[in-house]
PDB file of C-alpha atoms in Angstrom:
ATOM      1  CA  MET A   1     -35.654 -52.448 -37.087  1.00 52.00           C
ATOM      2  CA  LYS A   2     -38.913 -52.403 -38.321  1.00 58.00           C
ATOM      3  CA  SER A   3     -38.189 -52.728 -42.202  1.00 55.00           C
ATOM      4  CA  VAL A   4     -36.564 -56.300 -40.975  1.00 57.00           C
ATOM      5  CA  ILE A   5     -39.683 -57.374 -38.816  1.00 56.00           C
ATOM      6  CA  VAL A   6     -41.830 -56.072 -42.029  1.00 57.00           C
ATOM      7  CA  PRO A   7     -40.568 -58.957 -44.608  1.00 55.00           C
ATOM      8  CA  SER A   8     -40.204 -61.477 -41.647  1.00 50.00           C
ATOM      9  CA  VAL A   9     -44.057 -61.409 -41.370  1.00 55.00           C
ATOM     10  CA  GLN A  10     -44.080 -63.605 -44.912  1.00 60.00           C
ATOM     11  CA  SER A  11     -41.032 -65.738 -43.714  1.00 58.00           C
ATOM     12  CA  PRO A  12     -42.253 -67.048 -40.548  1.00 65.00           C
ATOM     13  CA  PRO A  13     -39.118 -69.023 -39.875  1.00 69.00           C
ATOM     14  CA  SER A  14     -37.166 -65.701 -40.757  1.00 69.00           C
ATOM     15  CA  MET A  15     -38.889 -64.472 -37.957  1.00 67.00           C
ATOM     16  CA  LEU A  16     -37.753 -67.058 -35.676  1.00 74.00           C
ATOM     17  CA  LYS A  17     -33.762 -66.403 -36.245  1.00 82.00           C
ATOM     18  CA  LEU A  18     -34.578 -62.656 -35.614  1.00 76.00           C
ATOM     19  CA  HIS A  19     -36.303 -63.469 -32.432  1.00 79.00           C
ATOM     20  CA  ASP A  20     -33.418 -66.319 -31.502  1.00 85.00           C
ATOM     21  CA  PHE A  21     -30.611 -63.396 -32.830  1.00 81.00           C
ATOM     22  CA  CYS A  22     -31.961 -60.901 -30.374  1.00 77.00           C
ATOM     23  CA  ASN A  23     -32.205 -63.275 -27.639  1.00 81.00           C
ATOM     24  CA  ARG A  24     -28.580 -64.396 -28.005  1.00 84.00           C
ATOM     25  CA  ALA A  25     -27.579 -60.397 -28.580  1.00 78.00           C
ATOM     26  CA  HIS A  26     -29.136 -59.848 -25.059  1.00 73.00           C
ATOM     27  CA  THR A  27     -27.595 -62.941 -23.181  1.00 77.00           C
ATOM     28  CA  SER A  28     -24.403 -61.619 -24.646  1.00 71.00           C
ATOM     29  CA  ILE A  29     -24.432 -58.463 -23.084  1.00 61.00           C
TER      30      ILE A  29
END
C-alpha cells in the first residue's frame, strides 16, 4: 500500500483517485 502512496506524492491527482477508490471500497463493504 505504501509503495502506491510514495509515487502518488509526485502526482496529487493520483493521490485523490487513490483516496476516492479507498472510500468506494469502504462504502461497498
